[in-house]
XYZ file of N, CA and C in Angstrom:
837
model
N 2.542 53.019 123.562
C 1.646 54.171 123.588
C 1.030 54.394 122.217
N 0.001 55.186 122.168
C -0.650 55.584 120.919
C -0.499 57.091 120.790
N 0.012 57.505 119.618
C 0.228 58.928 119.400
C 1.382 59.423 120.253
N 1.159 60.515 120.955
C 2.201 61.104 121.808
C 2.057 60.674 123.264
N 1.485 59.502 123.475
C 1.309 59.023 124.839
C -0.043 59.331 125.406
N -0.975 59.732 124.519
C -2.319 60.029 125.019
C -3.008 58.775 125.544
N -2.693 57.626 124.878
C -3.262 56.365 125.325
C -2.112 55.415 125.620
N -2.084 54.872 126.802
C -1.014 53.965 127.215
C -1.578 52.992 128.242
N -1.039 51.741 128.249
C -1.522 50.769 129.254
C -1.206 51.252 130.674
N -2.173 51.022 131.570
C -2.015 51.518 132.937
C -1.663 50.407 133.921
N -2.348 49.251 133.778
C -2.094 48.176 134.741
C -1.096 47.182 134.168
N -0.746 46.199 134.970
C 0.307 45.246 134.597
C -0.121 44.343 133.448
N -1.362 43.867 133.468
C -1.836 42.937 132.426
C -1.815 43.612 131.055
N -2.306 44.821 130.990
C -2.331 45.526 129.702
C -0.918 45.846 129.217
N -0.004 46.108 130.150
C 1.379 46.373 129.745
C 2.011 45.123 129.137
N 1.822 43.948 129.799
C 2.358 42.703 129.230
C 1.707 42.367 127.874
N 0.429 42.657 127.782
C -0.254 42.410 126.495
C 0.360 43.269 125.381
N 0.652 44.525 125.672
C 1.268 45.414 124.681
C 2.662 44.924 124.305
N 3.415 44.441 125.262
C 4.764 43.947 124.972
C 4.709 42.729 124.045
N 3.801 41.794 124.343
C 3.671 40.590 123.510
C 3.207 40.949 122.097
N 2.256 41.875 121.982
C 1.765 42.286 120.657
C 2.880 42.921 119.842
N 3.698 43.751 120.476
C 4.814 44.389 119.753
C 5.809 43.339 119.280
N 6.090 42.331 120.150
C 7.040 41.274 119.763
C 6.501 40.457 118.589
N 5.221 40.138 118.623
C 4.636 39.371 117.514
C 4.665 40.164 116.210
N 4.352 41.434 116.284
C 4.364 42.271 115.071
C 5.769 42.357 114.487
N 6.755 42.474 115.346
C 8.144 42.553 114.872
C 8.541 41.269 114.156
N 8.024 40.120 114.607
C 8.360 38.852 113.956
C 7.525 38.613 112.690
N 6.278 39.063 112.663
C 5.378 38.759 111.539
C 5.637 39.669 110.346
N 5.882 40.937 110.582
C 6.019 41.897 109.474
C 7.148 41.512 108.514
N 8.359 41.155 108.955
C 9.393 40.746 107.988
C 8.988 39.531 107.143
N 8.263 38.583 107.761
C 7.811 37.412 107.008
C 6.827 37.822 105.919
N 5.893 38.709 106.242
C 4.925 39.166 105.253
C 5.605 39.939 104.130
N 6.563 40.748 104.478
C 7.304 41.494 103.447
C 8.046 40.534 102.523
N 8.641 39.489 103.116
C 9.341 38.489 102.306
C 8.377 37.778 101.354
N 7.181 37.478 101.833
C 6.192 36.833 100.968
C 5.761 37.740 99.825
N 5.602 39.024 100.100
C 5.234 39.970 99.050
C 6.330 40.074 97.994
N 7.580 40.074 98.427
C 8.694 40.130 97.474
C 8.722 38.875 96.611
N 8.478 37.724 97.221
C 8.465 36.473 96.454
C 7.325 36.457 95.439
N 6.161 36.966 95.824
C 5.039 37.017 94.892
C 5.304 37.965 93.731
N 5.987 39.067 94.020
C 6.288 40.015 92.944
C 7.265 39.445 91.927
N 8.062 38.463 92.333
C 9.031 37.861 91.410
C 8.445 36.707 90.605
N 7.277 36.237 90.962
C 6.661 35.143 90.212
C 6.203 35.626 88.843
N 6.269 34.776 87.826
C 5.794 35.177 86.491
C 4.287 35.385 86.491
N 3.845 36.281 85.630
C 2.416 36.560 85.507
C 1.745 35.383 84.805
N 0.715 34.834 85.399
C 0.003 33.693 84.825
C -1.363 34.078 84.267
N -1.811 35.296 84.523
C -3.132 35.692 84.032
C -3.260 37.204 84.062
N -3.856 37.745 83.003
C -4.249 39.149 82.988
C -5.730 39.210 82.596
N -6.460 40.064 83.262
C -7.891 40.135 83.009
C -8.663 39.135 83.846
N -9.960 39.282 83.839
C -10.835 38.432 84.644
C -11.350 37.270 83.812
N -11.389 36.092 84.420
C -11.950 34.916 83.768
C -13.468 35.065 83.635
N -14.085 34.301 82.746
C -15.539 34.427 82.574
C -16.300 34.187 83.871
N -17.234 35.069 84.131
C -18.086 34.919 85.302
C -19.339 34.131 84.923
N -20.213 33.967 85.883
C -21.411 33.175 85.637
C -22.294 33.809 84.561
N -22.365 35.155 84.529
C -23.207 35.825 83.534
C -22.556 35.858 82.147
N -21.282 35.432 82.041
C -20.612 35.369 80.738
C -20.800 34.024 80.048
N -21.429 33.073 80.694
C -21.561 31.738 80.113
C -22.383 31.782 78.830
N -21.806 31.215 77.790
C -22.468 31.204 76.493
C -22.334 32.482 75.705
N -21.549 33.453 76.221
C -21.428 34.749 75.550
C -19.973 35.168 75.383
N -19.034 34.252 75.476
C -17.632 34.614 75.284
C -16.991 33.669 74.271
N -15.897 34.136 73.686
C -15.151 33.388 72.676
C -13.838 32.933 73.296
N -13.469 31.685 73.039
C -12.240 31.114 73.585
C -11.239 30.869 72.461
N -10.026 31.377 72.643
C -8.918 31.149 71.722
C -7.881 30.293 72.425
N -7.318 29.323 71.692
C -6.330 28.416 72.280
C -5.153 28.308 71.321
N -3.935 28.492 71.849
C -2.738 28.310 71.038
C -1.780 29.480 71.161
N -0.661 29.340 70.461
C 0.361 30.389 70.435
C -0.034 31.433 69.388
N -0.777 32.412 69.793
C -1.325 33.405 68.865
C -0.437 34.646 68.851
N 0.151 34.987 67.694
C 0.959 36.213 67.627
C 0.102 37.450 67.880
N 0.753 38.526 68.307
C 0.034 39.751 68.633
C -0.700 40.311 67.422
N -0.039 40.289 66.249
C -0.672 40.831 65.048
C -1.923 40.038 64.687
N -1.847 38.729 64.830
C -2.997 37.891 64.510
C -4.137 38.124 65.505
N -3.803 38.326 66.769
C -4.831 38.588 67.778
C -5.511 39.924 67.512
N -4.736 40.960 67.168
C -5.335 42.257 66.855
C -6.256 42.163 65.641
N -5.808 41.434 64.610
C -6.639 41.283 63.416
C -7.915 40.511 63.733
N -7.817 39.496 64.576
C -8.997 38.718 64.951
C -10.015 39.581 65.685
N -9.562 40.358 66.653
C -10.472 41.205 67.410
C -11.123 42.253 66.519
N -10.351 42.790 65.587
C -10.904 43.795 64.675
C -11.988 43.195 63.787
N -11.731 41.987 63.269
C -12.720 41.339 62.407
C -13.968 40.957 63.192
N -13.784 40.471 64.401
C -14.937 40.094 65.229
C -15.803 41.310 65.536
N -15.156 42.428 65.852
C -15.911 43.636 66.169
C -16.596 44.232 64.944
N -15.993 44.062 63.753
C -16.532 44.694 62.553
C -17.634 43.875 61.903
N -17.513 42.548 61.907
C -18.411 41.720 61.113
C -19.353 40.846 61.936
N -19.253 40.884 63.241
C -20.201 40.123 64.057
C -21.455 40.952 64.287
N -22.590 40.293 64.189
C -23.825 41.002 64.448
C -23.868 41.527 65.877
N -23.513 40.666 66.820
C -23.420 41.057 68.228
C -22.025 40.655 68.703
N -21.061 41.572 68.715
C -19.693 41.225 69.122
C -19.659 40.734 70.565
N -18.821 39.760 70.861
C -18.727 39.275 72.245
C -18.116 40.331 73.149
N -18.596 40.380 74.359
C -18.052 41.324 75.329
C -16.764 40.816 75.967
N -16.528 39.509 75.869
C -15.319 38.936 76.469
C -14.700 37.928 75.523
N -13.381 37.983 75.418
C -12.588 37.018 74.661
C -11.507 36.491 75.588
N -11.377 35.165 75.662
C -10.399 34.517 76.530
C -9.365 33.823 75.660
N -8.092 34.067 75.952
C -6.984 33.430 75.235
C -6.222 32.529 76.198
N -6.190 31.235 75.893
C -5.411 30.259 76.657
C -4.173 29.931 75.842
N -3.013 30.344 76.314
C -1.800 30.260 75.509
C -0.613 29.809 76.348
N 0.347 29.077 75.744
C 1.573 28.724 76.473
C 2.508 29.912 76.670
N 2.268 31.001 75.929
C 3.117 32.181 76.050
C 2.819 32.923 77.352
N 3.716 33.833 77.708
C 3.511 34.626 78.910
C 2.402 35.651 78.682
N 1.429 35.725 79.575
C 0.353 36.716 79.393
C 0.839 38.157 79.383
N 1.999 38.415 79.962
C 2.512 39.794 79.977
C 2.783 40.317 78.571
N 2.950 39.433 77.587
C 3.174 39.864 76.210
C 1.932 40.503 75.603
N 0.779 40.274 76.204
C -0.484 40.720 75.626
C -1.091 41.892 76.397
N -0.311 42.577 77.204
C -0.837 43.701 77.978
C -1.321 44.822 77.065
N -0.530 45.156 76.050
C -0.936 46.214 75.119
C -2.163 45.798 74.318
N -2.219 44.523 73.924
C -3.377 44.038 73.177
C -4.645 44.107 74.023
N -4.511 43.871 75.309
C -5.670 43.952 76.193
C -6.207 45.384 76.251
N -5.306 46.346 76.330
C -5.735 47.753 76.362
C -6.387 48.159 75.043
N -5.772 47.754 73.912
C -6.333 48.110 72.609
C -7.701 47.468 72.394
N -7.878 46.236 72.866
C -9.154 45.547 72.686
C -10.284 46.280 73.384
N -10.023 46.783 74.572
C -11.080 47.469 75.316
C -11.308 48.880 74.792
N -10.230 49.605 74.491
C -10.364 50.989 74.051
C -10.952 51.087 72.646
N -10.556 50.175 71.742
C -10.984 50.279 70.342
C -12.286 49.551 70.061
N -12.500 48.411 70.709
C -13.653 47.574 70.355
C -14.602 47.312 71.523
N -14.240 47.725 72.718
C -15.087 47.468 73.875
C -15.119 46.008 74.281
N -14.061 45.266 73.963
C -13.986 43.836 74.271
C -13.052 43.640 75.458
N -13.523 42.902 76.441
C -12.702 42.569 77.603
C -11.876 41.324 77.275
N -10.566 41.481 77.240
C -9.653 40.390 76.882
C -9.006 39.821 78.135
N -9.135 38.515 78.303
C -8.484 37.794 79.391
C -7.475 36.822 78.792
N -6.249 36.867 79.255
C -5.187 35.976 78.774
C -4.701 35.148 79.951
N -4.751 33.826 79.800
C -4.326 32.920 80.873
C -3.249 31.997 80.343
N -2.234 31.792 81.134
C -1.159 30.877 80.769
C -1.633 29.440 80.941
N -1.449 28.635 79.911
C -1.873 27.244 79.946
C -1.996 26.691 78.545
N -2.551 25.496 78.423
C -2.699 24.864 77.115
C -3.774 23.787 77.221
N -4.065 23.170 76.084
C -5.109 22.149 76.034
C -4.498 20.804 75.672
N -5.189 19.734 76.041
C -4.715 18.394 75.715
C -3.506 17.993 76.544
N -2.672 17.145 75.960
C -1.479 16.674 76.656
C -0.431 17.769 76.808
N -0.594 18.906 76.096
C 0.366 20.002 76.194
C 0.176 20.831 77.450
N -0.966 20.713 78.103
C -1.246 21.489 79.307
C -1.804 20.620 80.417
N -2.369 21.270 81.411
C -2.983 20.585 82.535
C -4.502 20.515 82.342
N -5.102 19.513 82.950
C -6.545 19.359 82.846
C -7.273 20.557 83.437
N -6.684 21.140 84.456
C -7.316 22.291 85.091
C -7.313 23.546 84.250
N -6.462 23.611 83.217
C -6.410 24.804 82.378
C -7.727 25.010 81.637
N -8.243 23.957 81.023
C -9.503 24.068 80.305
C -10.678 24.277 81.257
N -10.597 23.697 82.444
C -11.655 23.904 83.423
C -11.651 25.332 83.950
N -10.452 25.913 84.098
C -10.353 27.265 84.652
C -10.984 28.301 83.739
N -10.850 28.128 82.429
C -11.417 29.095 81.486
C -12.861 28.753 81.112
N -13.442 27.740 81.767
C -14.833 27.340 81.549
C -15.096 27.047 80.069
N -14.305 26.119 79.545
C -14.377 25.781 78.131
C -15.770 25.330 77.711
N -16.440 24.596 78.564
C -17.746 24.046 78.197
C -18.807 25.116 77.982
N -18.567 26.338 78.459
C -19.559 27.412 78.319
C -19.196 28.401 77.205
N -18.116 28.170 76.476
C -17.720 29.080 75.399
C -18.692 28.971 74.230
N -19.018 30.099 73.633
C -19.924 30.105 72.494
C -19.280 29.449 71.280
N -18.025 29.776 71.015
C -17.264 29.160 69.928
C -15.800 29.142 70.352
N -15.065 28.145 69.874
C -13.667 27.958 70.262
C -12.812 27.966 69.006
N -11.767 28.773 69.015
C -10.816 28.836 67.914
C -9.479 28.267 68.396
N -8.984 27.265 67.690
C -7.669 26.689 67.984
C -6.736 27.117 66.856
N -5.672 27.828 67.195
C -4.832 28.457 66.180
C -3.414 27.907 66.251
N -2.754 27.899 65.098
C -1.339 27.554 65.002
C -0.531 28.826 64.801
N 0.648 28.842 65.373
C 1.527 29.999 65.232
C 2.089 30.031 63.813
N 1.751 31.049 63.061
C 2.191 31.142 61.671
C 3.599 31.694 61.525
N 4.188 32.189 62.613
C 5.525 32.785 62.524
C 6.638 31.819 62.921
N 6.298 30.619 63.297
C 7.324 29.660 63.680
C 7.983 29.057 62.449
N 9.180 28.538 62.620
C 9.878 27.886 61.512
C 9.477 26.420 61.382
N 9.016 25.816 62.470
C 8.582 24.417 62.456
C 7.069 24.374 62.276
N 6.605 24.575 61.049
C 5.174 24.645 60.785
C 4.488 23.308 61.023
N 5.129 22.218 60.605
C 4.521 20.896 60.770
C 4.373 20.546 62.248
N 5.374 20.853 63.056
C 5.313 20.573 64.492
C 4.236 21.417 65.157
N 4.091 22.640 64.735
C 3.045 23.505 65.300
C 1.658 22.966 64.958
N 1.467 22.479 63.732
C 0.184 21.884 63.368
C -0.088 20.602 64.153
N 0.958 19.850 64.436
C 0.780 18.627 65.228
C 0.305 18.976 66.643
N 0.847 20.027 67.218
C 0.401 20.454 68.544
C -1.044 20.949 68.509
N -1.443 21.546 67.407
C -2.833 21.975 67.264
C -3.767 20.774 67.260
N -3.352 19.695 66.611
C -4.156 18.463 66.621
C -4.309 17.934 68.047
N -3.222 17.961 68.813
C -3.268 17.482 70.205
C -4.230 18.338 71.025
N -4.231 19.639 70.799
C -5.156 20.514 71.519
C -6.607 20.172 71.189
N -6.864 19.887 69.932
C -8.233 19.531 69.531
C -8.679 18.215 70.167
N -7.776 17.258 70.257
C -8.124 15.990 70.893
C -8.458 16.186 72.368
N -7.764 17.109 73.019
C -8.087 17.400 74.411
C -9.420 18.105 74.585
N -9.836 18.872 73.567
C -11.108 19.588 73.651
C -12.313 18.667 73.557
N -12.131 17.499 72.959
C -13.275 16.596 72.756
C -13.908 16.161 74.071
N -13.176 16.226 75.169
C -13.718 15.831 76.465
C -14.634 16.899 77.064
N -14.593 18.119 76.511
C -15.322 19.223 77.113
C -16.473 19.732 76.253
N -16.260 19.816 74.937
C -17.268 20.429 74.072
C -17.451 19.576 72.821
N -18.611 19.665 72.177
C -18.763 19.022 70.863
C -17.892 19.735 69.838
N -17.285 18.974 68.946
C -16.351 19.547 67.987
C -17.043 20.433 66.952
N -18.357 20.414 66.913
C -19.078 21.304 66.005
C -18.962 22.763 66.419
N -18.467 23.027 67.619
C -18.261 24.400 68.093
C -16.813 24.838 67.968
N -15.989 24.039 67.322
C -14.549 24.303 67.239
C -14.170 24.673 65.812
N -13.421 25.758 65.675
C -12.852 26.193 64.399
C -11.331 26.162 64.545
N -10.645 25.576 63.557
C -9.198 25.353 63.651
C -8.500 26.075 62.507
N -7.379 26.679 62.827
C -6.518 27.306 61.821
C -5.182 26.587 61.813
N -4.814 26.027 60.650
C -3.557 25.321 60.463
C -2.636 26.122 59.559
N -1.360 25.785 59.603
C -0.403 26.390 58.689
C -0.383 25.676 57.340
N -0.498 24.346 57.365
C -0.467 23.534 56.161
C -1.727 22.676 56.099
N -2.037 22.188 54.893
C -3.267 21.424 54.716
C -3.069 19.921 54.811
N -1.892 19.468 55.245
C -1.629 18.024 55.286
C -2.446 17.310 56.354
N -2.830 18.023 57.432
C -3.589 17.411 58.522
C -5.048 17.851 58.538
N -5.486 18.490 57.500
C -6.858 18.989 57.454
C -7.872 17.853 57.520
N -7.602 16.754 56.811
C -8.535 15.626 56.797
C -8.680 14.993 58.182
N -7.605 15.010 58.977
C -7.677 14.438 60.335
C -8.667 15.221 61.191
N -8.619 16.539 61.110
C -9.525 17.370 61.904
C -10.966 17.222 61.445
N -11.171 17.159 60.150
C -12.534 16.989 59.649
C -13.110 15.632 60.037
N -12.247 14.631 60.161
C -12.734 13.294 60.523
C -13.214 13.216 61.962
N -12.732 14.108 62.841
C -13.186 14.091 64.233
C -14.332 15.071 64.463
N -14.830 15.677 63.387
C -16.026 16.501 63.495
C -15.801 17.973 63.714
N -14.590 18.492 63.425
C -14.341 19.920 63.593
C -15.237 20.712 62.649
N -15.751 21.807 63.129
C -16.718 22.593 62.357
C -16.096 23.179 61.092
N -14.929 23.779 61.201
C -14.290 24.418 60.057
C -12.783 24.383 60.249
N -12.049 24.179 59.144
C -10.585 24.162 59.164
C -10.087 25.144 58.104
N -9.269 26.091 58.526
C -8.678 27.087 57.632
C -7.181 26.863 57.603
N -6.607 26.767 56.396
C -5.176 26.540 56.222
C -4.538 27.787 55.617
N -3.458 28.251 56.232
C -2.799 29.462 55.771
C -2.255 29.314 54.352
N -1.690 28.150 54.035
C -1.092 28.013 52.703
C -2.162 28.060 51.614
N -3.356 27.520 51.885
C -4.439 27.609 50.912
C -4.893 29.054 50.734
N -5.010 29.787 51.839
C -5.438 31.180 51.755
C -4.418 32.011 50.991
N -3.147 31.777 51.259
C -2.105 32.535 50.563
C -2.128 32.261 49.067
N -2.291 31.009 48.675
C -2.321 30.676 47.253
C -3.547 31.290 46.574
N -4.686 31.306 47.254
C -5.885 31.907 46.664
C -5.721 33.412 46.514
N -5.154 34.053 47.532
C -4.923 35.489 47.433
C -3.920 35.811 46.333
N -2.886 34.987 46.221
C -1.887 35.217 45.175
C -2.495 35.049 43.794
N -3.298 34.006 43.610
C -3.933 33.791 42.313
C -4.921 34.902 41.989
N -5.680 35.336 43.001
C -6.647 36.402 42.769
C -5.967 37.708 42.419
N -4.891 38.057 43.137
C -4.198 39.312 42.863
C -3.487 39.270 41.525
N -2.999 38.084 41.120
C -2.285 37.991 39.858
C -3.219 38.155 38.670
N -4.453 37.701 38.795
C -5.381 37.773 37.669
C -6.137 39.089 37.621
N -6.130 39.847 38.700
C -6.892 41.090 38.720
C -6.015 42.330 38.795
N -4.704 42.182 38.919
C -3.827 43.338 39.014
C -3.592 43.933 37.638
N -3.876 45.232 37.418
C -3.638 45.823 36.099
C -2.174 45.827 35.704
N -1.273 45.838 36.646
C 0.148 45.885 36.322
C 0.644 44.650 35.600
N -0.098 43.537 35.680
C 0.346 42.325 34.993
C 0.336 42.534 33.486
N -0.705 43.168 32.965
C -0.790 43.410 31.534
C 0.346 44.320 31.079
N 0.637 45.350 31.857
C 1.746 46.249 31.522
C 3.066 45.515 31.534
N 3.242 44.631 32.522
C 4.480 43.863 32.597
C 4.649 42.965 31.386
N 3.595 42.288 30.995
C 3.677 41.408 29.840
C 3.929 42.207 28.571
N 3.307 43.392 28.455
C 3.532 44.228 27.278
C 4.982 44.683 27.192
N 5.554 45.053 28.311
C 6.971 45.443 28.324
C 7.870 44.271 27.940
N 7.490 43.074 28.382
C 8.264 41.895 27.989
C 8.206 41.685 26.485
N 7.045 41.920 25.891
C 6.909 41.766 24.453
C 7.737 42.811 23.708
N 7.728 44.049 24.211
C 8.543 45.086 23.568
C 10.023 44.778 23.713
N 10.392 44.263 24.876
C 11.797 43.917 25.081
C 12.211 42.802 24.141
N 11.322 41.862 23.901
C 11.637 40.776 22.983
C 11.717 41.240 21.544
N 10.957 42.276 21.188
C 10.975 42.774 19.816
C 12.079 43.768 19.563
N 12.790 44.223 20.584
C 13.833 45.229 20.407
C 15.054 44.597 19.737
N 15.571 45.172 18.651
C 16.727 44.591 17.965
C 17.987 44.737 18.779
N 18.838 43.748 18.650
C 20.118 43.767 19.364
C 21.175 44.380 18.469
N 21.845 45.407 18.938
C 22.880 46.104 18.179
C 24.243 45.711 18.738
N 25.170 45.494 17.858
C 26.507 45.113 18.276
C 27.545 45.940 17.568
N 28.655 46.163 18.188
C 29.695 46.986 17.570
C 30.366 46.243 16.416
N 30.783 47.005 15.385
C 31.563 46.428 14.288
C 30.731 45.670 13.287
N 29.360 45.834 13.284
C 28.525 45.125 12.340
C 28.030 46.102 11.267
N 27.941 45.596 10.055
C 27.392 46.407 8.972
C 25.884 46.415 9.062
N 25.281 47.279 8.261
C 23.821 47.372 8.275
C 23.193 46.054 7.817
N 23.787 45.403 6.831
C 23.249 44.142 6.328
C 23.372 43.043 7.381
N 24.563 42.983 8.026
C 24.761 41.978 9.068
C 23.803 42.218 10.242
N 23.611 43.502 10.553
C 22.706 43.804 11.659
C 21.277 43.397 11.321
N 20.860 43.591 10.037
C 19.527 43.210 9.632
C 19.348 41.692 9.701
N 20.396 40.947 9.321
C 20.331 39.495 9.395
C 20.225 39.021 10.852
N 21.003 39.647 11.710
C 20.938 39.281 13.132
C 19.544 39.560 13.698
N 18.974 40.696 13.300
C 17.648 41.053 13.793
C 16.598 40.057 13.329
N 16.660 39.654 12.036
C 15.705 38.679 11.517
C 15.853 37.335 12.207
N 17.115 36.939 12.477
C 17.342 35.668 13.180
C 16.766 35.707 14.588
N 17.018 36.800 15.293
C 16.493 36.943 16.635
C 14.966 36.970 16.627
N 14.401 37.627 15.570
C 12.947 37.683 15.489
C 12.337 36.305 15.291
N 12.962 35.503 14.413
C 12.441 34.151 14.194
C 12.602 33.297 15.444
N 13.718 33.490 16.132
C 13.956 32.682 17.334
C 12.978 33.037 18.454
N 12.599 34.306 18.566
C 11.728 34.734 19.666
C 10.253 34.694 19.317
N 9.919 34.349 18.060
C 8.518 34.359 17.657
C 7.657 33.406 18.484
N 8.111 32.171 18.737
C 7.267 31.301 19.583
C 7.023 31.866 20.972
N 8.051 32.523 21.561
C 7.883 33.091 22.895
C 6.896 34.248 22.872
N 6.875 34.998 21.723
C 5.915 36.088 21.623
C 4.488 35.552 21.621
N 4.277 34.452 20.888
C 2.946 33.863 20.866
C 2.531 33.420 22.280
N 3.499 32.800 22.999
C 3.193 32.326 24.350
C 2.881 33.497 25.273
N 3.676 34.560 25.184
C 3.437 35.736 26.033
C 2.109 36.383 25.686
N 1.785 36.414 24.354
C 0.505 36.977 23.952
C -0.650 36.170 24.519
N -0.522 34.833 24.538
C -1.564 33.994 25.129
C -1.688 34.239 26.631
N -0.521 34.376 27.283
C -0.548 34.651 28.726
C -1.225 35.979 29.006
N -0.881 37.003 28.190
C -1.495 38.318 28.387
C -2.994 38.260 28.156
N -3.405 37.544 27.093
C -4.833 37.404 26.835
C -5.533 36.658 27.956
N -4.882 35.614 28.476
C -5.461 34.868 29.592
C -5.631 35.722 30.825
N -4.594 36.540 31.153
C -4.713 37.428 32.306
C -5.830 38.437 32.106
N -5.941 38.944 30.874
C -6.985 39.932 30.610
C -8.362 39.344 30.769
N -8.556 38.108 30.263
C -9.873 37.487 30.397
C -10.206 37.188 31.849
N -9.205 36.666 32.597
C -9.465 36.348 34.006
C -9.774 37.595 34.804
N -9.010 38.658 34.533
C -9.253 39.890 35.271
C -10.621 40.457 34.987
N -11.049 40.402 33.695
C -12.370 40.904 33.348
C -13.469 40.085 33.998
N -13.283 38.762 33.997
C -14.271 37.886 34.598
C -14.383 38.141 36.102
N -13.244 38.302 36.712
C -13.265 38.556 38.159
C -13.957 39.871 38.487
N -13.694 40.893 37.666
C -14.313 42.191 37.899
C -15.813 42.115 37.719
N -16.261 41.334 36.686
C -17.683 41.210 36.498
C -18.350 40.457 37.650
N -17.623 39.413 38.127
C -18.188 38.689 39.265
C -18.320 39.567 40.479
N -17.297 40.432 40.679
C -17.372 41.334 41.835
C -18.491 42.345 41.646
């Protein structure tokens, strides 16, 4: 019946039809529920929408194990310094896309960028369909990144090379930018035509050198070292004459180091001034 019996089969054929339909529903519904439970237990393989036809040539593709902090910094820089920021960014990563749920929300709320994260990889590390699924050939620019937080930096850079070799079948390497942890494999990437290669260790050394030559605290530190070197050493049980002799001996012994420290201080001062003028 339907409702409170307002509609019910009247003849024999309709009654048998209702009985068969009820039996089929009783058998089908548990199977469908079981399928829904199985689907809910499967790992998430994608969050966000893949590039559509109108996104061709207007999205950025990222490939690799990208930490959350690095992804947030990348999106912020793209939104701040790009003349026309991309409306969609696609990340193809071996990591679980569920790790990037918060990053997806922040990307849209803060920068208006639609972030799609798909589980997969490039080259021999993934399946051929992974690069086809994200429409690699239509990406405006492709960034291949190495995980900077891993302990096996050399192995991570080797996997980045493998990803780049897999990309050669889809796009010209002039559209590929690569980030490595070390500079030992930089020449290999440049030899296959990669557009740009950035190495973390080179960037860190440049930042360290720049901060060391322009930080005002360096001059203060060197001055304190000079004062510490000029301070006389006092010892118990010594006469004034003995103490004066000890002080003169220490002064003669430390004189070469004072000259060296003075040169270092002068060098830091000149570099810092030059850097400030250049800026």
